[in-house]
PDB file of C-alpha atoms in Angstrom:
ATOM      1  CA  MET A  27      10.472  63.808-228.284  1.00 42.00           C
ATOM      2  CA  ARG A  28       6.852  64.528-229.329  1.00 38.00           C
ATOM      3  CA  LYS A  29       5.632  63.367-225.818  1.00 38.00           C
ATOM      4  CA  ILE A  30       8.159  65.516-224.080  1.00 38.00           C
ATOM      5  CA  ILE A  31       7.025  68.507-226.208  1.00 36.00           C
ATOM      6  CA  LYS A  32       3.356  67.797-225.363  1.00 38.00           C
ATOM      7  CA  TYR A  33       4.140  67.343-221.655  1.00 39.00           C
ATOM      8  CA  ILE A  34       5.913  70.783-221.579  1.00 36.00           C
ATOM      9  CA  LEU A  35       3.157  72.505-223.299  1.00 35.00           C
ATOM     10  CA  ASN A  36       0.450  70.999-220.761  1.00 44.00           C
ATOM     11  CA  VAL A  37       2.581  72.380-217.984  1.00 37.00           C
ATOM     12  CA  ILE A  38       2.683  75.744-219.349  1.00 36.00           C
ATOM     13  CA  PHE A  39      -1.115  75.511-220.050  1.00 35.00           C
ATOM     14  CA  VAL A  40      -1.888  74.569-216.510  1.00 35.00           C
ATOM     15  CA  PHE A  41       0.503  77.271-215.133  1.00 36.00           C
ATOM     16  CA  LEU A  42      -1.301  79.799-217.249  1.00 35.00           C
ATOM     17  CA  LEU A  43      -4.685  78.756-215.980  1.00 34.00           C
ATOM     18  CA  VAL A  44      -3.608  78.984-212.216  1.00 36.00           C
ATOM     19  CA  SER A  45      -1.963  82.421-212.795  1.00 41.00           C
ATOM     20  CA  CYS A  46      -5.205  83.784-214.422  1.00 40.00           C
ATOM     21  CA  GLY A  47      -7.349  82.287-211.580  1.00 42.00           C
ATOM     22  CA  LYS A  48      -5.095  84.029-208.876  1.00 38.00           C
ATOM     23  CA  LYS A  49      -5.364  87.350-210.875  1.00 38.00           C
ATOM     24  CA  ALA A  50      -9.115  87.203-210.875  1.00 37.00           C
ATOM     25  CA  ASP A  51      -9.268  86.242-207.175  1.00 38.00           C
ATOM     26  CA  GLN A  52      -7.202  89.087-206.167  1.00 35.00           C
ATOM     27  CA  THR A  53      -9.247  91.457-208.171  1.00 34.00           C
ATOM     28  CA  GLU A  54     -12.365  90.241-206.488  1.00 36.00           C
ATOM     29  CA  ILE A  55     -10.867  90.636-203.114  1.00 28.00           C
ATOM     30  CA  GLU A  56      -9.704  94.035-203.804  1.00 39.00           C
ATOM     31  CA  GLU A  57     -13.249  95.214-204.962  1.00 38.00           C
ATOM     32  CA  SER A  58     -14.841  93.507-202.013  1.00 36.00           C
ATOM     33  CA  GLU A  59     -12.346  95.264-199.629  1.00 44.00           C
ATOM     34  CA  ILE A  60     -13.472  98.690-200.602  1.00 43.00           C
ATOM     35  CA  THR A  61     -15.103 100.096-197.329  1.00 51.00           C
ATOM     36  CA  ILE A  62     -16.517 103.475-196.427  1.00 51.00           C
ATOM     37  CA  LYS A  63     -14.203 105.307-193.898  1.00 56.00           C
ATOM     38  CA  ASN A  64     -15.774 108.488-192.493  1.00 60.00           C
ATOM     39  CA  ASN A  65     -14.111 111.718-191.459  1.00 62.00           C
ATOM     40  CA  LYS A  66     -16.518 114.115-189.590  1.00 53.00           C
ATOM     41  CA  TYR A  67     -16.145 117.324-187.957  1.00 55.00           C
ATOM     42  CA  TYR A  68     -18.777 119.926-186.654  1.00 50.00           C
ATOM     43  CA  ILE A  69     -18.422 123.678-186.291  1.00 53.00           C
ATOM     44  CA  VAL A  70     -20.867 125.822-184.164  1.00 53.00           C
ATOM     45  CA  GLU A  71     -21.032 129.351-184.826  1.00 55.00           C
ATOM     46  CA  ASN A  72     -23.736 132.369-184.281  1.00 51.00           C
ATOM     47  CA  GLN A  73     -25.587 133.436-187.229  1.00 56.00           C
ATOM     48  CA  ASN A  74     -27.119 136.801-187.683  1.00 52.00           C
ATOM     49  CA  ILE A  75     -30.390 136.156-189.792  1.00 54.00           C
ATOM     50  CA  ASP A  76     -32.289 139.511-189.713  1.00 55.00           C
ATOM     51  CA  SER A  77     -30.728 142.697-191.311  1.00 47.00           C
ATOM     52  CA  ASP A  78     -30.996 144.373-187.750  1.00 55.00           C
ATOM     53  CA  GLY A  79     -28.756 141.713-186.426  1.00 59.00           C
ATOM     54  CA  THR A  80     -31.112 139.694-184.459  1.00 70.00           C
ATOM     55  CA  GLU A  81     -29.696 136.366-183.441  1.00 80.00           C
ATOM     56  CA  TYR A  82     -32.354 133.683-183.493  1.00 89.00           C
ATOM     57  CA  GLY A  83     -30.054 130.779-182.844  1.00 90.00           C
ATOM     58  CA  SER A  84     -26.777 129.235-184.171  1.00 89.00           C
ATOM     59  CA  ILE A  85     -25.660 126.925-187.083  1.00 91.00           C
ATOM     60  CA  LYS A  86     -23.872 123.729-186.646  1.00 91.00           C
ATOM     61  CA  GLN A  87     -21.893 123.180-189.920  1.00 92.00           C
ATOM     62  CA  GLU A  88     -21.479 119.440-190.336  1.00 93.00           C
ATOM     63  CA  HIS A  89     -18.953 117.931-192.807  1.00 93.00           C
ATOM     64  CA  GLU A  90     -18.482 114.258-193.526  1.00 93.00           C
ATOM     65  CA  GLU A  91     -16.071 112.653-195.958  1.00 92.00           C
ATOM     66  CA  PHE A  92     -16.211 109.175-197.264  1.00 89.00           C
ATOM     67  CA  ARG A  93     -12.809 107.344-198.209  1.00 85.00           C
ATOM     68  CA  ASP A  94     -11.927 104.042-199.671  1.00 80.00           C
ATOM     69  CA  GLN A  95      -9.328 101.720-198.334  1.00 79.00           C
ATOM     70  CA  ASP A  96      -6.616 103.736-199.818  1.00 78.00           C
ATOM     71  CA  GLY A  97      -7.739 106.969-198.034  1.00 81.00           C
ATOM     72  CA  ASN A  98      -9.115 108.607-201.115  1.00 81.00           C
ATOM     73  CA  SER A  99     -12.152 110.543-200.770  1.00 84.00           C
ATOM     74  CA  PHE A 100     -14.916 109.541-203.228  1.00 86.00           C
ATOM     75  CA  PHE A 101     -17.849 111.474-201.573  1.00 90.00           C
ATOM     76  CA  TYR A 102     -18.698 114.036-199.075  1.00 92.00           C
ATOM     77  CA  TYR A 103     -21.487 116.226-197.704  1.00 95.00           C
ATOM     78  CA  ASP A 104     -21.657 119.518-195.962  1.00 95.00           C
ATOM     79  CA  MET A 105     -24.814 120.716-193.863  1.00 96.00           C
ATOM     80  CA  GLU A 106     -25.772 124.002-192.221  1.00 94.00           C
ATOM     81  CA  CYS A 107     -27.940 122.867-189.575  1.00 94.00           C
ATOM     82  CA  PHE A 108     -29.627 125.812-187.877  1.00 94.00           C
ATOM     83  CA  TYR A 109     -31.179 125.549-184.260  1.00 94.00           C
ATOM     84  CA  PHE A 110     -33.120 128.218-182.441  1.00 93.00           C
ATOM     85  CA  ASP A 111     -31.878 129.357-179.065  1.00 91.00           C
ATOM     86  CA  GLU A 112     -33.482 128.408-175.694  1.00 91.00           C
ATOM     87  CA  THR A 113     -35.864 131.451-175.954  1.00 92.00           C
ATOM     88  CA  TYR A 114     -37.921 129.474-178.491  1.00 94.00           C
ATOM     89  CA  PRO A 115     -39.915 126.369-178.054  1.00 95.00           C
ATOM     90  CA  ILE A 116     -37.629 123.209-177.939  1.00 96.00           C
ATOM     91  CA  ILE A 117     -40.095 121.430-180.286  1.00 97.00           C
ATOM     92  CA  LEU A 118     -38.936 123.651-183.300  1.00 97.00           C
ATOM     93  CA  ASN A 119     -35.341 122.138-182.949  1.00 97.00           C
ATOM     94  CA  GLU A 120     -36.834 118.649-182.666  1.00 98.00           C
ATOM     95  CA  THR A 121     -38.742 119.129-186.002  1.00 98.00           C
ATOM     96  CA  LEU A 122     -35.520 120.711-187.651  1.00 98.00           C
ATOM     97  CA  GLN A 123     -33.507 117.615-186.281  1.00 97.00           C
ATOM     98  CA  ALA A 124     -35.984 115.211-187.967  1.00 98.00           C
ATOM     99  CA  TYR A 125     -35.470 117.149-191.085  1.00 97.00           C
ATOM    100  CA  TYR A 126     -31.818 117.187-191.067  1.00 98.00           C
ATOM    101  CA  ASN A 127     -31.807 113.499-190.190  1.00 97.00           C
ATOM    102  CA  SER A 128     -33.901 112.791-193.504  1.00 97.00           C
ATOM    103  CA  LYS A 129     -31.505 114.694-195.469  1.00 96.00           C
ATOM    104  CA  LYS A 130     -28.334 112.911-193.942  1.00 96.00           C
ATOM    105  CA  GLU A 131     -30.216 109.575-194.770  1.00 96.00           C
ATOM    106  CA  SER A 132     -30.431 110.580-198.433  1.00 95.00           C
ATOM    107  CA  TYR A 133     -26.770 111.772-198.386  1.00 95.00           C
ATOM    108  CA  TYR A 134     -25.811 108.316-197.140  1.00 93.00           C
ATOM    109  CA  HIS A 135     -27.720 106.735-199.897  1.00 92.00           C
ATOM    110  CA  ASP A 136     -25.722 108.920-202.388  1.00 91.00           C
ATOM    111  CA  SER A 137     -22.374 107.798-200.743  1.00 88.00           C
ATOM    112  CA  GLU A 138     -23.457 104.070-201.335  1.00 86.00           C
ATOM    113  CA  ILE A 139     -24.151 104.787-204.986  1.00 85.00           C
ATOM    114  CA  CYS A 140     -20.733 106.551-205.344  1.00 82.00           C
ATOM    115  CA  VAL A 141     -18.797 103.615-203.610  1.00 79.00           C
ATOM    116  CA  SER A 142     -20.664 100.954-205.666  1.00 71.00           C
ATOM    117  CA  GLU A 143     -19.860 102.854-208.880  1.00 66.00           C
ATOM    118  CA  LEU A 144     -16.192 103.291-207.851  1.00 58.00           C
ATOM    119  CA  TYR A 145     -16.122 106.826-208.524  1.00 57.00           C
ATOM    120  CA  ARG A 146     -12.660 108.019-209.378  1.00 55.00           C
ATOM    121  CA  GLU A 147     -13.369 111.427-211.028  1.00 57.00           C
ATOM    122  CA  SER A 148     -11.295 114.513-210.523  1.00 61.00           C
ATOM    123  CA  ASN A 149     -14.519 116.216-209.422  1.00 80.00           C
ATOM    124  CA  ILE A 150     -15.583 114.610-206.148  1.00 87.00           C
ATOM    125  CA  PRO A 151     -19.341 114.033-205.858  1.00 91.00           C
ATOM    126  CA  TYR A 152     -21.019 115.748-202.908  1.00 94.00           C
ATOM    127  CA  ASP A 153     -24.197 116.973-201.410  1.00 95.00           C
ATOM    128  CA  SER A 154     -24.598 120.261-199.572  1.00 96.00           C
ATOM    129  CA  LEU A 155     -27.447 121.780-197.487  1.00 97.00           C
ATOM    130  CA  ILE A 156     -27.250 125.567-197.150  1.00 94.00           C
ATOM    131  CA  LEU A 157     -29.538 127.801-195.076  1.00 93.00           C
ATOM    132  CA  TYR A 158     -30.768 130.628-197.291  1.00 88.00           C
ATOM    133  CA  GLY A 159     -32.382 132.439-194.362  1.00 88.00           C
ATOM    134  CA  ILE A 160     -35.442 132.631-192.160  1.00 91.00           C
ATOM    135  CA  THR A 161     -38.323 134.478-193.650  1.00 90.00           C
ATOM    136  CA  TYR A 162     -40.636 134.535-190.643  1.00 92.00           C
ATOM    137  CA  VAL A 163     -40.364 134.250-186.922  1.00 92.00           C
ATOM    138  CA  GLY A 164     -43.447 134.619-184.700  1.00 92.00           C
ATOM    139  CA  GLU A 165     -45.314 133.188-181.755  1.00 93.00           C
ATOM    140  CA  ASP A 166     -47.363 130.995-184.080  1.00 94.00           C
ATOM    141  CA  TYR A 167     -45.066 130.023-186.817  1.00 96.00           C
ATOM    142  CA  VAL A 168     -41.413 130.013-187.961  1.00 95.00           C
ATOM    143  CA  CYS A 169     -40.407 129.506-191.536  1.00 95.00           C
ATOM    144  CA  LEU A 170     -36.789 128.695-192.927  1.00 94.00           C
ATOM    145  CA  VAL A 171     -35.569 128.254-196.475  1.00 93.00           C
ATOM    146  CA  PHE A 172     -32.801 125.744-197.396  1.00 95.00           C
ATOM    147  CA  ASN A 173     -30.982 125.137-200.734  1.00 93.00           C
ATOM    148  CA  ASP A 174     -30.248 121.226-201.162  1.00 95.00           C
ATOM    149  CA  ILE A 175     -27.403 120.877-203.575  1.00 94.00           C
ATOM    150  CA  ASN A 176     -26.505 117.479-205.148  1.00 93.00           C
ATOM    151  CA  TYR A 177     -23.384 116.871-207.398  1.00 91.00           C
ATOM    152  CA  MET A 178     -22.463 113.762-208.981  1.00 84.00           C
ATOM    153  CA  GLY A 179     -19.394 114.615-210.820  1.00 76.00           C
ATOM    154  CA  GLY A 180     -21.157 116.063-213.917  1.00 73.00           C
ATOM    155  CA  ALA A 181     -20.773 119.442-215.492  1.00 73.00           C
ATOM    156  CA  HIS A 182     -23.077 121.274-212.981  1.00 78.00           C
ATOM    157  CA  PRO A 183     -24.645 120.495-209.552  1.00 85.00           C
ATOM    158  CA  TYR A 184     -28.255 120.162-209.121  1.00 88.00           C
ATOM    159  CA  SER A 185     -30.056 122.747-206.853  1.00 88.00           C
ATOM    160  CA  ALA A 186     -33.449 122.309-205.092  1.00 89.00           C
ATOM    161  CA  VAL A 187     -34.906 124.938-202.719  1.00 89.00           C
ATOM    162  CA  ASP A 188     -36.822 123.855-199.838  1.00 93.00           C
ATOM    163  CA  GLY A 189     -39.267 125.866-197.428  1.00 94.00           C
ATOM    164  CA  ILE A 190     -39.972 124.624-193.904  1.00 96.00           C
ATOM    165  CA  THR A 191     -42.788 126.329-192.106  1.00 97.00           C
ATOM    166  CA  ILE A 192     -43.193 124.978-188.374  1.00 97.00           C
ATOM    167  CA  ASP A 193     -46.040 125.268-186.138  1.00 97.00           C
ATOM    168  CA  CYS A 194     -44.700 126.577-182.835  1.00 97.00           C
ATOM    169  CA  SER A 195     -47.195 124.942-180.654  1.00 96.00           C
ATOM    170  CA  THR A 196     -47.118 121.231-182.408  1.00 97.00           C
ATOM    171  CA  GLY A 197     -43.843 121.249-184.257  1.00 97.00           C
ATOM    172  CA  GLU A 198     -45.795 120.100-187.319  1.00 97.00           C
ATOM    173  CA  ILE A 199     -44.547 121.123-190.649  1.00 96.00           C
ATOM    174  CA  ALA A 200     -47.587 123.281-191.975  1.00 94.00           C
ATOM    175  CA  ALA A 201     -49.106 122.842-195.378  1.00 88.00           C
ATOM    176  CA  VAL A 202     -49.683 126.111-197.395  1.00 86.00           C
ATOM    177  CA  ASP A 203     -53.494 125.985-197.202  1.00 83.00           C
ATOM    178  CA  ARG A 204     -53.402 126.883-193.517  1.00 87.00           C
ATOM    179  CA  PHE A 205     -52.510 130.511-194.551  1.00 88.00           C
ATOM    180  CA  LEU A 206     -54.895 130.953-197.521  1.00 81.00           C
ATOM    181  CA  ASP A 207     -58.721 130.903-198.115  1.00 76.00           C
ATOM    182  CA  ASP A 208     -58.321 129.971-201.754  1.00 74.00           C
ATOM    183  CA  SER A 209     -58.910 126.287-202.841  1.00 76.00           C
ATOM    184  CA  ASP A 210     -55.921 124.437-204.514  1.00 74.00           C
ATOM    185  CA  GLU A 211     -57.720 124.975-207.880  1.00 80.00           C
ATOM    186  CA  GLU A 212     -57.825 128.690-207.277  1.00 79.00           C
ATOM    187  CA  ILE A 213     -54.149 128.790-206.392  1.00 77.00           C
ATOM    188  CA  GLU A 214     -53.329 126.796-209.370  1.00 78.00           C
ATOM    189  CA  GLU A 215     -55.165 129.299-211.702  1.00 81.00           C
ATOM    190  CA  GLN A 216     -53.405 132.154-210.172  1.00 75.00           C
ATOM    191  CA  ILE A 217     -49.867 130.599-210.544  1.00 73.00           C
ATOM    192  CA  LYS A 218     -50.676 129.535-214.184  1.00 77.00           C
ATOM    193  CA  ALA A 219     -51.899 133.155-215.014  1.00 77.00           C
ATOM    194  CA  LEU A 220     -49.192 134.938-213.339  1.00 70.00           C
ATOM    195  CA  LEU A 221     -46.390 132.847-215.016  1.00 69.00           C
ATOM    196  CA  GLY A 222     -48.129 132.243-218.353  1.00 74.00           C
ATOM    197  CA  MET A 223     -48.221 128.463-217.691  1.00 75.00           C
ATOM    198  CA  ASP A 224     -50.520 125.906-219.329  1.00 79.00           C
ATOM    199  CA  ALA A 225     -50.013 123.397-216.494  1.00 74.00           C
ATOM    200  CA  TYR A 226     -49.146 123.517-212.812  1.00 72.00           C
ATOM    201  CA  GLU A 227     -47.644 120.663-210.753  1.00 74.00           C
ATOM    202  CA  SER A 228     -48.206 121.314-207.079  1.00 71.00           C
ATOM    203  CA  GLU A 229     -45.413 118.868-206.058  1.00 74.00           C
ATOM    204  CA  GLU A 230     -43.012 120.837-208.064  1.00 78.00           C
ATOM    205  CA  TRP A 231     -43.600 124.090-206.155  1.00 83.00           C
ATOM    206  CA  ASP A 232     -43.001 124.949-202.506  1.00 88.00           C
ATOM    207  CA  TYR A 233     -43.671 128.019-200.376  1.00 89.00           C
ATOM    208  CA  TYR A 234     -42.645 130.316-197.612  1.00 91.00           C
ATOM    209  CA  ILE A 235     -44.216 132.835-195.491  1.00 92.00           C
ATOM    210  CA  THR A 236     -43.429 136.325-194.296  1.00 90.00           C
ATOM    211  CA  ASP A 237     -45.620 138.377-191.847  1.00 89.00           C
ATOM    212  CA  ARG A 238     -47.885 139.396-194.623  1.00 88.00           C
ATOM    213  CA  SER A 239     -47.222 137.174-197.663  1.00 87.00           C
ATOM    214  CA  VAL A 240     -47.288 133.491-198.901  1.00 87.00           C
ATOM    215  CA  VAL A 241     -44.591 133.283-201.515  1.00 88.00           C
ATOM    216  CA  PHE A 242     -44.739 130.295-203.975  1.00 86.00           C
ATOM    217  CA  PHE A 243     -41.505 129.234-205.631  1.00 84.00           C
ATOM    218  CA  TYR A 244     -40.394 126.532-208.115  1.00 81.00           C
ATOM    219  CA  TYR A 245     -38.115 123.907-206.325  1.00 78.00           C
ATOM    220  CA  ASP A 246     -35.531 124.517-208.964  1.00 79.00           C
ATOM    221  CA  PRO A 247     -34.513 128.145-208.712  1.00 70.00           C
ATOM    222  CA  ARG A 248     -33.461 128.239-212.279  1.00 73.00           C
ATOM    223  CA  PHE A 249     -36.914 128.223-213.601  1.00 76.00           C
ATOM    224  CA  TRP A 250     -39.846 130.449-213.126  1.00 75.00           C
ATOM    225  CA  ASN A 251     -40.382 133.498-210.882  1.00 76.00           C
ATOM    226  CA  LEU A 252     -41.648 133.862-207.436  1.00 80.00           C
ATOM    227  CA  VAL A 253     -45.428 134.174-207.009  1.00 78.00           C
ATOM    228  CA  GLU A 254     -46.591 136.095-204.129  1.00 79.00           C
ATOM    229  CA  THR A 255     -50.051 136.035-202.605  1.00 77.00           C
ATOM    230  CA  LYS A 256     -51.680 137.681-199.478  1.00 79.00           C
ATOM    231  CA  ARG A 257     -51.420 135.786-196.263  1.00 81.00           C
ATOM    232  CA  LEU A 258     -54.651 135.774-194.548  1.00 78.00           C
ATOM    233  CA  ARG A 259     -53.827 133.790-191.127  1.00 75.00           C
TER     234      ARG A 259
END
């Protein structure tokens, strides 16, 4: 009788081990089968940039969603990709396209983070590139300002402003010293004095140009005011 009971217990124990093993294998397969499925669409529309109604080109609005195997969206991005029309040098759009591609690459990286961490929040993480406007258009340069928004499911999104000044002849993104006679040290002292700051980190500031001014701004618009200096070239 004791042998029979022992045999029955062994059978039950083996059965439980096999069942646990199958459950572990199934969980591993389910997680490994999570794939990124993309839904993408584009909308092209004219965009009046100047207050006088001047149309410099058009915006291609790009939207892409990333979904798991169940069809649930776990991340998406939106981009306002502005392109100059045929009256402007084509090299400007080539530079802008390279800029958009770099942003899209970072958004794909964010999507990989979201799927690897299996986000299932009620607030879906996203990235968004928004065109603030065009501050200068000339035969020498053009300047656009974008807002790059990142939201990873927390209380608030993160916003970073980005100024893009392009040389019309070369397509190069121009550094600010091209428009000023002041040295980096002199610019630093001006900004520190105007804002009452003890320290100035150049990588945390960007700029845009107008026909007469160079305007410095902090990359996060929630901090500090604009600093405007005279444009010399």
